Coordinates of C-alpha atoms and ligand atoms in Angstrom, one line a residue:
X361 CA 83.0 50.8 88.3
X362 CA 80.8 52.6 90.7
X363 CA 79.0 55.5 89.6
X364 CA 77.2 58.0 92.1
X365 CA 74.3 60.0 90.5
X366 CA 73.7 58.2 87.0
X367 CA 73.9 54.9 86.2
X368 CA 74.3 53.4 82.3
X369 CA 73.8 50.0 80.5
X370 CA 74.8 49.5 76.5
X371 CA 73.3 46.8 74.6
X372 CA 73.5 44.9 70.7
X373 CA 75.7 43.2 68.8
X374 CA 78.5 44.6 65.9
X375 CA 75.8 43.4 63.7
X376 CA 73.0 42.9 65.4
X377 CA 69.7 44.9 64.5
X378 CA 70.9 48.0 66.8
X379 CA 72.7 49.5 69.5
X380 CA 70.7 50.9 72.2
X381 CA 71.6 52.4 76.0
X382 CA 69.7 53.2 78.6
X383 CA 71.1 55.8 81.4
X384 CA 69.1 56.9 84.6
X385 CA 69.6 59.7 86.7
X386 CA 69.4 62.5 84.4
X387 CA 67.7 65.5 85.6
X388 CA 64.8 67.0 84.7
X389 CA 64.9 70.3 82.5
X390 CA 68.0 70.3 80.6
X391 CA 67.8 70.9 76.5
X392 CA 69.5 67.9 74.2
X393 CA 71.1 69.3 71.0
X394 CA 70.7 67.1 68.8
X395 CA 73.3 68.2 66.0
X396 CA 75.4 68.3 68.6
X397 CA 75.2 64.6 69.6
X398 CA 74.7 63.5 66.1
X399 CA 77.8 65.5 65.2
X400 CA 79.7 63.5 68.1
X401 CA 78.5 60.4 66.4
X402 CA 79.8 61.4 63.2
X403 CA 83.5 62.0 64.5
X404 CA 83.6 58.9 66.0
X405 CA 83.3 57.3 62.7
X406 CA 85.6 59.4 61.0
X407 CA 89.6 59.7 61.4
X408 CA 91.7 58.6 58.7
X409 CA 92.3 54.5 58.6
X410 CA 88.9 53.5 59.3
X411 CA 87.8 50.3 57.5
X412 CA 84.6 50.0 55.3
X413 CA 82.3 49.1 57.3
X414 CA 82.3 53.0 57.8
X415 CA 80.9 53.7 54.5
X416 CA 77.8 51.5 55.6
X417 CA 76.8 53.1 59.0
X418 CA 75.6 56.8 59.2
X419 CA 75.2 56.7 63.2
X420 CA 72.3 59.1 64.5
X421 CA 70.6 59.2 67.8
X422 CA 66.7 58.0 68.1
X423 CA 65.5 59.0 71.5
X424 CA 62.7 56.6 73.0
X425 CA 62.0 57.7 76.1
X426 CA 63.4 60.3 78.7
X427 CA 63.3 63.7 76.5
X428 CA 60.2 65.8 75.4
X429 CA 60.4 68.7 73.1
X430 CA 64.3 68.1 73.7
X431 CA 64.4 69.0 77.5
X432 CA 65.1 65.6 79.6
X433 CA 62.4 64.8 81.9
X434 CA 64.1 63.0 84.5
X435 CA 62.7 59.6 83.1
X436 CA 65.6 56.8 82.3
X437 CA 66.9 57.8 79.0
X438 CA 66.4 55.4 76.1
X439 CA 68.4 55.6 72.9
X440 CA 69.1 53.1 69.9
X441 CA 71.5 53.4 67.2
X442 CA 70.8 51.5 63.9
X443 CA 73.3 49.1 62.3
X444 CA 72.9 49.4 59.1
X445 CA 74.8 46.5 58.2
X446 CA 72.5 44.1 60.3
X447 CA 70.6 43.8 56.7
X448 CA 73.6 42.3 55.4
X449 CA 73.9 39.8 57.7
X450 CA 71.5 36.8 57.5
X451 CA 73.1 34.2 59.5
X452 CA 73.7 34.0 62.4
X453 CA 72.0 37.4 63.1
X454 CA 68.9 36.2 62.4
X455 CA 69.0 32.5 62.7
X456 CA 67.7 32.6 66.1
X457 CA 64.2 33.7 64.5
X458 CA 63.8 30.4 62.7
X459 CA 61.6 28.1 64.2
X460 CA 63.3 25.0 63.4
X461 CA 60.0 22.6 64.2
X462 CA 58.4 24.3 61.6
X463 CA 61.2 23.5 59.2
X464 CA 61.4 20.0 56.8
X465 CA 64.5 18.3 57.2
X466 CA 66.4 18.9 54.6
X467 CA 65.9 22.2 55.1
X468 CA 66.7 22.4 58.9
X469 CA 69.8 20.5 58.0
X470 CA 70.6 23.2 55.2
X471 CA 70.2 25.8 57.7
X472 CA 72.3 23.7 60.3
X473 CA 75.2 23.5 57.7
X474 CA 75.1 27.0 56.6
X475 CA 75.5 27.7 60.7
X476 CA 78.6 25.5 60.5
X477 CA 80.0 26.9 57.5
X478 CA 79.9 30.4 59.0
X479 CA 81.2 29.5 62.7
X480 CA 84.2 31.1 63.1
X481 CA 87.4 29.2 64.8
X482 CA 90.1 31.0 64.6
X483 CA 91.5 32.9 67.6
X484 CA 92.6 36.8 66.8
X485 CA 95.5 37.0 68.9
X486 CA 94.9 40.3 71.3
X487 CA 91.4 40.1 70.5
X488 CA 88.5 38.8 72.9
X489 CA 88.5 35.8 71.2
X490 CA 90.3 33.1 72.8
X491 CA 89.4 34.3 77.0
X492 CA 86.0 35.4 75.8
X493 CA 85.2 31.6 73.7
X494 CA 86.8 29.3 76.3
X495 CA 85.5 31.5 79.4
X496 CA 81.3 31.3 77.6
X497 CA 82.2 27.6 76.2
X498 CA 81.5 29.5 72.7
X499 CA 82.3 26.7 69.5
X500 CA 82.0 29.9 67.7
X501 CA 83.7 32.8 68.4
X502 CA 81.3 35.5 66.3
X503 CA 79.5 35.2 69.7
X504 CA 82.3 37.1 71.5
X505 CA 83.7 39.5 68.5
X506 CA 79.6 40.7 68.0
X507 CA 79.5 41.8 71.2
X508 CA 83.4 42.9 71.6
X509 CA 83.2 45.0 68.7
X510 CA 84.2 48.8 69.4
X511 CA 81.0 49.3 67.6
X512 CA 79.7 49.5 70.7
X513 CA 81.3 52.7 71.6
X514 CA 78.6 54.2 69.4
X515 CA 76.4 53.9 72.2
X516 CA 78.9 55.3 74.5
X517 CA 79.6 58.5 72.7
X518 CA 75.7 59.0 72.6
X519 CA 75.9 59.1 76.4
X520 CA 78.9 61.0 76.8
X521 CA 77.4 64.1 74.2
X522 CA 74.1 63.8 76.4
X523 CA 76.3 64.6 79.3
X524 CA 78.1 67.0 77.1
X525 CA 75.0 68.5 76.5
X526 CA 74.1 69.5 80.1
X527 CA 77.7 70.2 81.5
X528 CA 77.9 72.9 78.6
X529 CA 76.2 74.9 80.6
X530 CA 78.3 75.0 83.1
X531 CA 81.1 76.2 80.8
X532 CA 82.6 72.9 81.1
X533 CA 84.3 71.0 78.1
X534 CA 85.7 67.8 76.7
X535 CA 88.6 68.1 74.2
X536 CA 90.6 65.5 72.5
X537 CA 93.9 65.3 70.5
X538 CA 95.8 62.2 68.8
X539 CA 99.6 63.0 69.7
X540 CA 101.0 60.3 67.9
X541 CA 100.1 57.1 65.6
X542 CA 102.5 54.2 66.1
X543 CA 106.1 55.8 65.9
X544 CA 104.8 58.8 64.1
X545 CA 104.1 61.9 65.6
X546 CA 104.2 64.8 62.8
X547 CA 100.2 65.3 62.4
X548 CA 101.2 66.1 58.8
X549 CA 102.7 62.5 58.3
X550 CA 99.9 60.3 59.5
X551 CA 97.9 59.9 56.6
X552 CA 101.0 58.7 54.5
X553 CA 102.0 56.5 58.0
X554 CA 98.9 55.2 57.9
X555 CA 98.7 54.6 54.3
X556 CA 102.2 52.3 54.6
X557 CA 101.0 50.1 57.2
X558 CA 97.7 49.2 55.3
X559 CA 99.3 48.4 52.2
X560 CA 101.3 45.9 54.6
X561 CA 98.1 44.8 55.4
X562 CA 99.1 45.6 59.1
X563 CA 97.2 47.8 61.8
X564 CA 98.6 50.5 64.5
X565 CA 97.5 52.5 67.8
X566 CA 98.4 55.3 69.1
X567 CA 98.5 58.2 72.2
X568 CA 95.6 60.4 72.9
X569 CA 95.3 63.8 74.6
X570 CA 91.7 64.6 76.8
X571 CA 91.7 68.1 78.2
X572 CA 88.4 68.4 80.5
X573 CA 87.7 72.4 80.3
X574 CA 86.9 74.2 83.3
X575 CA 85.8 71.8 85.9
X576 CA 84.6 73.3 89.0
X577 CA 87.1 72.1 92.4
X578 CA 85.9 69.6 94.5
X579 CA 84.4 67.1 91.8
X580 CA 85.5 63.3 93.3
X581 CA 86.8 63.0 96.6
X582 CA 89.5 61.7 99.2
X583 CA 87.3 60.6 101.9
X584 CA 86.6 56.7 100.4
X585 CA 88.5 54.7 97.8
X586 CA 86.1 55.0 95.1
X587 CA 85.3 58.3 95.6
X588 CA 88.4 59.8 93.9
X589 CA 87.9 60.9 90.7
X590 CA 91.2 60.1 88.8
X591 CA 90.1 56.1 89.9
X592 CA 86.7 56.6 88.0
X593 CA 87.7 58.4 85.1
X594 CA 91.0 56.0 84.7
X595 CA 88.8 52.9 84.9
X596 CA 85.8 54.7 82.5
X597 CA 89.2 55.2 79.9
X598 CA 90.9 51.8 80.8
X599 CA 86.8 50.1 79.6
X600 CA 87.6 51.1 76.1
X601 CA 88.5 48.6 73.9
X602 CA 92.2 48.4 73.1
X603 CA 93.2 50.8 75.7
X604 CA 96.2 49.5 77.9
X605 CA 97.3 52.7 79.7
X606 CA 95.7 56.1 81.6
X607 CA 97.8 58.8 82.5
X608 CA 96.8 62.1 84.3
X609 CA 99.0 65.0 84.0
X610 CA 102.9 64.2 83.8
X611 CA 101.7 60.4 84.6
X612 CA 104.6 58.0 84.8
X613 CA 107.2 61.3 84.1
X614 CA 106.1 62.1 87.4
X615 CA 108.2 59.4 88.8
X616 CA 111.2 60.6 87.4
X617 CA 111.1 64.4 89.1
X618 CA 111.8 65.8 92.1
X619 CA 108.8 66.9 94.3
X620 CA 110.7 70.4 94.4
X621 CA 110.8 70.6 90.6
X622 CA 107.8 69.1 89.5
X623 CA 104.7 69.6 92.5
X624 CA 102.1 72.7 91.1
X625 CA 102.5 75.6 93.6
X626 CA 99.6 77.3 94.5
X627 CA 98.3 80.8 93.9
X628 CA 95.7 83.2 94.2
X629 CA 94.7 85.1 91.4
X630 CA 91.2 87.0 90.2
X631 CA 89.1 85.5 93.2
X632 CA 90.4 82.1 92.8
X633 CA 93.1 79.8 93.7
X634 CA 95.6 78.9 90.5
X635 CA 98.6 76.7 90.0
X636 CA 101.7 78.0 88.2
X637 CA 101.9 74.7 86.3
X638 CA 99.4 71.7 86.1
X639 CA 101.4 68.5 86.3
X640 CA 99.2 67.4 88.4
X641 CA 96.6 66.9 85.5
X642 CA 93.9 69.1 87.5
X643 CA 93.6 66.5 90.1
X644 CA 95.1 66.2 93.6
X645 CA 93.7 64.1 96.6
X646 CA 91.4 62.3 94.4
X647 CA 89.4 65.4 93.7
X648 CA 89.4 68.5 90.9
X649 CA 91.7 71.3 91.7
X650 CA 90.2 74.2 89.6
X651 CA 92.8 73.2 86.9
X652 CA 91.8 71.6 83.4
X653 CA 91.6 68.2 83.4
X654 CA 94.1 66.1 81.5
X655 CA 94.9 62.7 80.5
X656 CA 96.7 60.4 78.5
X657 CA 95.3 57.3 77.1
X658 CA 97.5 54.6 74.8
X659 CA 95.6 52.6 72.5
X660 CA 97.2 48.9 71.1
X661 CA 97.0 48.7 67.5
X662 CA 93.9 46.5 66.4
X663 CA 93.9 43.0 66.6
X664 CA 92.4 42.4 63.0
X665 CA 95.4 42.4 60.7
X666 CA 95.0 40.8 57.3
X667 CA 99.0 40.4 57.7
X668 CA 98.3 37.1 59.8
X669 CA 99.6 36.2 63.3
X670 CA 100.0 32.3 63.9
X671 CA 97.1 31.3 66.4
X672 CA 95.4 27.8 67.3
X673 CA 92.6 26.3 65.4
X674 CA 89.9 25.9 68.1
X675 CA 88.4 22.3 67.6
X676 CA 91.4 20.6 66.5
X677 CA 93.8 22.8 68.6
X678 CA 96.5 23.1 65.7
X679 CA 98.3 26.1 64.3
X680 CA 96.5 28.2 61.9
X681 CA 96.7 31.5 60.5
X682 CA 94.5 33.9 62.5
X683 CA 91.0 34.5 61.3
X684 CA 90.5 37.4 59.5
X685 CA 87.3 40.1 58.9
X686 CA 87.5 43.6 56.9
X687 CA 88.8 45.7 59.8
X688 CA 90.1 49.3 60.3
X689 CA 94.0 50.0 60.3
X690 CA 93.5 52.9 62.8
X691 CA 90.8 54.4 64.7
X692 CA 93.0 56.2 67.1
X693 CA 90.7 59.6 65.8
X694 CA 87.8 57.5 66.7
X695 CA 89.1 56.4 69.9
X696 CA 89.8 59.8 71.0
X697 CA 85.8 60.6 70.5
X698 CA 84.7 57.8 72.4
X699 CA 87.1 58.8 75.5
X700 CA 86.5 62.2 75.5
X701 CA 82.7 60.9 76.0
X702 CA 83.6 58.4 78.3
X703 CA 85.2 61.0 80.1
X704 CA 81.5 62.9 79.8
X705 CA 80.0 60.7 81.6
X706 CA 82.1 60.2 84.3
X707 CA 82.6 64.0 85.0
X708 CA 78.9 64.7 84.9
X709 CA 78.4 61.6 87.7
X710 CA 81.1 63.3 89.8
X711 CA 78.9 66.9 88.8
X712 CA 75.5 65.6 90.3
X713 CA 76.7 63.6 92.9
X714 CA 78.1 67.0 93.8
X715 CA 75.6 69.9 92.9
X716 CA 72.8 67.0 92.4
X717 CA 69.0 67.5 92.2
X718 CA 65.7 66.3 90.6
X719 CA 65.4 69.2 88.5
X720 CA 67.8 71.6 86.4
X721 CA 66.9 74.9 88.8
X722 CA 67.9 73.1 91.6
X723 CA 71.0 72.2 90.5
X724 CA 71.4 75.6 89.2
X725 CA 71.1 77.2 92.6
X726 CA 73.8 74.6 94.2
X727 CA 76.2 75.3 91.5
X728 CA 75.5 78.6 91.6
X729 CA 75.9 78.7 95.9
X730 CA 79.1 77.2 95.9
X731 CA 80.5 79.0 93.5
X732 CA 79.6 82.2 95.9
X733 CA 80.7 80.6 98.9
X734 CA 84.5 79.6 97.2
X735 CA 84.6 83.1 96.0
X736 CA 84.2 84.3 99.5
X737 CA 86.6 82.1 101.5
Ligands
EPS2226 C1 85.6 46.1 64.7 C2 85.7 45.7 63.3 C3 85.2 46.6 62.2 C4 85.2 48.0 62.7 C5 84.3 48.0 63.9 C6 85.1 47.4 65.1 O1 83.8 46.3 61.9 P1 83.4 45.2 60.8 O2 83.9 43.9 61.3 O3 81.9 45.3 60.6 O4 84.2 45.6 59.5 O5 84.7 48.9 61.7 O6 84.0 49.3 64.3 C7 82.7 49.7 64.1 C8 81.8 49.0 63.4 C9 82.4 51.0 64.7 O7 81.3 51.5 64.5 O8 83.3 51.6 65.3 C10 86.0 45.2 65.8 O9 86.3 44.0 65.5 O10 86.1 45.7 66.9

């Protein structure tokens, strides 16, 4: 995905020591709140269905470089999140800090067995786990779940609430709703929907509503292919695990209208330019029309199901039940924090690519300009 004005990496392992991100391209002079991002954090591992490894983590931001006294100081942006599991993990976390030459045999070869005993061989179907172990030439597929883990969406939804953070003050805002979980969609059932399919020892997905508030027009554009704005944020949505499908607006139901009865006429109302209805989603020609923003993401149900699928046994290539680990039954809440983040990050990209400058009063006065200038046409 190509990105304009910021550019992100995420880093660490499901149990690894921590989670850490770095992003560069962030102004200088906007104020972090902290609650606020820490609060983001917090929904994320919330949502009824979660597993227990949610009891374990209490996921909080520590800044390492990039902010002072709160305000960002144009500096890359360094962040870590702790795994506080990582303690309960000795091998094979950890094993790597063993110097083995400085071990006696038998206890290098204790350590070697302990390795083996732990390896994990046992492909998840629709996990990483078979593409991800034959593509790396893993023997052990902990290699490709640590790193596959939606854990990692931690560090994601630190990012996105940074860029929450700074387009707040533009009045602009990221919403998100779960419409449905599996077959049910009566918010008032899902707890007791829920509650069936983990006493099956089964897993589910669901739909999810982002509504991006307020977003000035002209964010993204038509002139080059990866310009257009509905491409990035559908490919920042489609990067999450477990999601197969991105709708904006009516999405595929806007196959099955008429252009008469379904395009959003245009209006002109307070100063502004409207449309009467926003099937559309907010974005036309690969750019924002001055509408809300809004998508539709589908997320499969997780791949860990103690309810086991048939799979292959990878070093004698015979059928076994899939492996499994404690795992969540739902995170469809959870996944509905991480894209409206996701969606953050994007959005803010397409915001300084636009109104973009090295410091906040710069970018104030572009924002600001245009604004005047639409107002006038
Ligand atoms: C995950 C498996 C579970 C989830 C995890 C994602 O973790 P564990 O194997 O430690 O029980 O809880 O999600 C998170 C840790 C998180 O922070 O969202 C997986 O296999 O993707």
């Amino acid at each position: 995905m190509t990105t304009w004005a910021i550019r992100f990496l995420t880093s660490g392992e499901s149990h690894g020591q921590a989670l850490n991100a770095i992003i560069d391209g962030i102004p200088y002079g906007y104020e972090l709140d902290f609650n606020f991002i820490n609060s983001e954090l917090s929904l994320r591992q919330k949502g009824y269905g979660r597993g227990a490894r949610m009891n374990i983590e209490d996921d909080k931001i520590k800044i390492k470089s990039g902010v002072r006294f709160n305000i960002t100081t144009a500096s890359p942006i360094c962040l870590e999140i702790e795994n506080k599991d990582w303690k309960n993990w000795r091998y094979p976390m950890s094993v790597e800090k063993i110097n083995f030459n400085q071990l006696d045999d038998s206890t290098r070869n204790e350590v070697i067995e302990q390795i083996e005993a732990k390896k994990i061989t046992k492909f998840r179907p629709a996990h990483a786990d078979l593409a991800g172990s034959v593509k790396y030439g893993f023997d052990d597929i902990r290699f490709v779940l640590e790193r596959s883990s939606a854990r990692e969406t931690a560090t994601r939804v630190a990012l996105g609430a940074i860029a929450q953070c700074i387009l707040k003050k533009y009045n602009i805002e990221f919403l998100s709703e779960v419409l449905s979980i599996g077959k049910c969609s009566d918010p008032s059932k899902f707890e007791q929907y829920i509650d069936e399919y983990k006493k099956e020892g089964d897993s589910l997905g669901g739909i999810i509503k982002i509504t991006i508030k307020n977003p000035p027009i002209g964010l993204g554009s038509f002139v080059q292919w990866d310009k257009r704005l509905d491409g990035r944020l559908c490919g920042a949505l489609m990067s999450i695990p477990a999601i197969k499908s991105v709708e904006v607006g009516l999405g595929k139901d806007y196959s099955k209208a008429s252009g008469y009865n379904s395009h959003d006429e245009i209006t002109y109302e307070d100063n502004s330019y409207k449309h009467k209805t926003n099937n559309s989603g907010g974005i036309e020609g690969g750019m924002s029309n001055g509408e809300d923003i809004v998508l539709t993401i589908a997320m499969k149900p997780i791949p860990t199901i103690r309810k086991a699928l048939n799979s292959i046994e990878m070093k004698t290539h015979k059928p076994y039940e899939a492996h499994f680990e404690r795992s969540d039954t739902s995170a469809v809440e959870a996944c509905g924090i991480v894209a409206r983040n996701m969606s953050a990050i994007i959005i803010l990209d397409a915001f300084l690519e636009k109104f973009g400058g090295d410091c906040r009063r710069d970018i104030d006065n572009s924002f600001n300009q245009y604004k005047k200038r639409i107002d006038e046409i």
